[in-house]
JSON list of C-alpha atoms in Angstrom, two decimals:
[
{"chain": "A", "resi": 28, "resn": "UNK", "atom": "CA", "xyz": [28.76, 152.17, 62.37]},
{"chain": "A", "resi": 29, "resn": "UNK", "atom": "CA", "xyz": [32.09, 153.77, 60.58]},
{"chain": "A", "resi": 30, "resn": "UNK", "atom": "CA", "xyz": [32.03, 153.22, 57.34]},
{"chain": "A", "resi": 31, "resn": "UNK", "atom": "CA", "xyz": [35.93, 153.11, 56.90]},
{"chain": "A", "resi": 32, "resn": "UNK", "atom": "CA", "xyz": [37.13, 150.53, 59.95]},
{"chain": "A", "resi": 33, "resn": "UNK", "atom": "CA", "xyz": [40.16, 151.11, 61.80]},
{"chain": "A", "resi": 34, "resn": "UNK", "atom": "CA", "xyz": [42.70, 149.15, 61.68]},
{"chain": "A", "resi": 35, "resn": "UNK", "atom": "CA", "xyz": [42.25, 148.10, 65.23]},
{"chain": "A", "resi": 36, "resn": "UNK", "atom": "CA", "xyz": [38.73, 147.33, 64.44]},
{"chain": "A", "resi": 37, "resn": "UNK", "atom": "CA", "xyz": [37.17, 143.99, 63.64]},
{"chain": "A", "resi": 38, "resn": "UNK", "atom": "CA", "xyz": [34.93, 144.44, 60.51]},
{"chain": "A", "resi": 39, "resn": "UNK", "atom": "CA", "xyz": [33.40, 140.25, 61.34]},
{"chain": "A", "resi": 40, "resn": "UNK", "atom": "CA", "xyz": [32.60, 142.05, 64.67]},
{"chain": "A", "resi": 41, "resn": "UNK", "atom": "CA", "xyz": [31.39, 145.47, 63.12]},
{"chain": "A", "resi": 42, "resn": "UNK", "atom": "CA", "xyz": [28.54, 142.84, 61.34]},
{"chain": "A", "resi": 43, "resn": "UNK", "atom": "CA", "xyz": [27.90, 140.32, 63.96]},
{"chain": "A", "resi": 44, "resn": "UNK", "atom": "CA", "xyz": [24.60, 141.60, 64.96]},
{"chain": "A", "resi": 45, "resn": "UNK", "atom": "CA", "xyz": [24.46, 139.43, 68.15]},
{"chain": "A", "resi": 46, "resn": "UNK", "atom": "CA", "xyz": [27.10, 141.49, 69.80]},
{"chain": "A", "resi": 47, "resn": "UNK", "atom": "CA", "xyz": [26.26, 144.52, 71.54]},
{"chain": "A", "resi": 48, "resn": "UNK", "atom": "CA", "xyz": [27.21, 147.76, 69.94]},
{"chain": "A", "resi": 49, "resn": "UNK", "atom": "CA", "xyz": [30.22, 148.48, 72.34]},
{"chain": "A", "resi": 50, "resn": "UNK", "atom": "CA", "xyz": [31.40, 144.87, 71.28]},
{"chain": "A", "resi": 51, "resn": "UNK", "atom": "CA", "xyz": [30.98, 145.64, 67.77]},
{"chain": "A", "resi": 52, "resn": "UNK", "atom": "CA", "xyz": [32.84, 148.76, 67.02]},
{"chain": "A", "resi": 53, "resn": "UNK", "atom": "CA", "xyz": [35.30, 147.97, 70.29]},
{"chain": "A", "resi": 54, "resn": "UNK", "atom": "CA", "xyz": [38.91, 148.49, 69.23]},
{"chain": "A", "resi": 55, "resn": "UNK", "atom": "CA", "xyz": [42.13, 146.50, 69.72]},
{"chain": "A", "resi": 56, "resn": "UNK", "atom": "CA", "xyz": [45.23, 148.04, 71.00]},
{"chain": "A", "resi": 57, "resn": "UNK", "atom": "CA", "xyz": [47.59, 147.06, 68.09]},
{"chain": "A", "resi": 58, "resn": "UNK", "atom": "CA", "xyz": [46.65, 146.25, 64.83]},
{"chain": "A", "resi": 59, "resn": "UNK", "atom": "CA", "xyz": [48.58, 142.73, 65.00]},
{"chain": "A", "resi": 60, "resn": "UNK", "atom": "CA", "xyz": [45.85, 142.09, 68.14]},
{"chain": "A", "resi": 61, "resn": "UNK", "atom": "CA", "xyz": [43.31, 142.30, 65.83]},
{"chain": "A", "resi": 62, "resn": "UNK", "atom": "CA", "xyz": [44.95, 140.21, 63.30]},
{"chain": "A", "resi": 63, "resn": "UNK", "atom": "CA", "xyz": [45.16, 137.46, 65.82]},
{"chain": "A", "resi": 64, "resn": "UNK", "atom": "CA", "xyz": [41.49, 137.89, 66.55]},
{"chain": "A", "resi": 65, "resn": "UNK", "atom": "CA", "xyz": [40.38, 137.63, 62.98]},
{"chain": "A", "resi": 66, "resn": "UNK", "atom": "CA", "xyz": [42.67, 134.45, 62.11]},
{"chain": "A", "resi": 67, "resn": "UNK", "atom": "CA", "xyz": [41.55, 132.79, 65.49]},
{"chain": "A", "resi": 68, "resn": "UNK", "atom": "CA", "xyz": [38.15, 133.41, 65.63]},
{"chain": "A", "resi": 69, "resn": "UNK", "atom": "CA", "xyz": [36.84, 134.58, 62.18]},
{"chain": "A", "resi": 70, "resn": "UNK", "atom": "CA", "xyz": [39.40, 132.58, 59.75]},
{"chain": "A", "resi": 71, "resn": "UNK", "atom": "CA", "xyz": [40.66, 129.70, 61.07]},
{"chain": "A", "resi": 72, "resn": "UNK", "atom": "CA", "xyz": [38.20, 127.26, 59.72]},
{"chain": "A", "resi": 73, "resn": "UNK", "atom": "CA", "xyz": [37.55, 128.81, 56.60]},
{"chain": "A", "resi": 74, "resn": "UNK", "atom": "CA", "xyz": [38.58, 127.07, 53.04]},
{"chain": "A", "resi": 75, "resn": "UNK", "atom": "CA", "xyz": [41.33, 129.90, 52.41]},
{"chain": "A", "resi": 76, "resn": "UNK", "atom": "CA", "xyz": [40.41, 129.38, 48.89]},
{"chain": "A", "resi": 77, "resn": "UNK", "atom": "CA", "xyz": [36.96, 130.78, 49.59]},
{"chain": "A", "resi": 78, "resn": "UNK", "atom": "CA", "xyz": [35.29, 133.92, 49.41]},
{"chain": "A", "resi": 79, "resn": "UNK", "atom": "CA", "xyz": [35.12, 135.71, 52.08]},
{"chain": "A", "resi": 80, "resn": "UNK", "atom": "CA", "xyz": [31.48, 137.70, 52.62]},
{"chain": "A", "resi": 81, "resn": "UNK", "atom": "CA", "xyz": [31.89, 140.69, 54.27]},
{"chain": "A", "resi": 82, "resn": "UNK", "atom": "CA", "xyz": [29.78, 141.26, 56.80]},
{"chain": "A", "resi": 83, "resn": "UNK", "atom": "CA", "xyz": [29.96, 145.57, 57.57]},
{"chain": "A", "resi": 84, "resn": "UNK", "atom": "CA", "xyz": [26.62, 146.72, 57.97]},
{"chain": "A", "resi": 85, "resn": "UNK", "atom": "CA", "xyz": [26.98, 148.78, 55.35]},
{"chain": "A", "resi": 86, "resn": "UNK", "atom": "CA", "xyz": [28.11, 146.26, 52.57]},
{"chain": "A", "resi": 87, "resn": "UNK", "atom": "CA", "xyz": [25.03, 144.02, 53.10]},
{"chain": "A", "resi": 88, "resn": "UNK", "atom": "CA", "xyz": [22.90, 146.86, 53.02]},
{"chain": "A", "resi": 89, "resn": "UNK", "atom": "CA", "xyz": [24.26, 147.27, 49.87]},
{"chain": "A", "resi": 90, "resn": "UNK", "atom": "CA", "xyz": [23.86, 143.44, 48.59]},
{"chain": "A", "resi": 91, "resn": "UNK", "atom": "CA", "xyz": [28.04, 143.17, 48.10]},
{"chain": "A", "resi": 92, "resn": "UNK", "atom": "CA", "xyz": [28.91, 139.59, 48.83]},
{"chain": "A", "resi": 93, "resn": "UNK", "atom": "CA", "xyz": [32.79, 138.90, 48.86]},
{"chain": "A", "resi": 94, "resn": "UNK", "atom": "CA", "xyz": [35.75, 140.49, 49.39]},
{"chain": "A", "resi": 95, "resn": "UNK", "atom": "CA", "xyz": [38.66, 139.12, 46.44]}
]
């Protein structure tokens, strides 16, 4: 998986190991597509005063919980 995203790509996706790996490093055309995607279907019911855990591969590997 990149280690640096794109800014067309979904890093919730990138980590969402039931996906497929075409699904998980797939791109979105413009970056305010992906925007959309994350506040619809990765934000929307989240506490906005929470942490957010990020989920790249990578940063779990790593044991780093939360993005400020």
């Amino acid at each position: 998986f990149p280690l640096v995203c794109g800014k067309t790509q979904c890093v919730f996706c990138i980590g969402d190991e039931s996906r497929g790996y075409e699904e998980r490093v797939g791109s979105y055309c413009r970056p305010s597509n992906m925007t959309d995607h994350v506040e619809r279907d990765h934000l929307k019911a989240k506490d906005p005063q929470a942490k957010i855990e990020c989920c790249h591969p990578t940063c779990k590997s790593k044991g780093l919980e939360s993005i400020d």
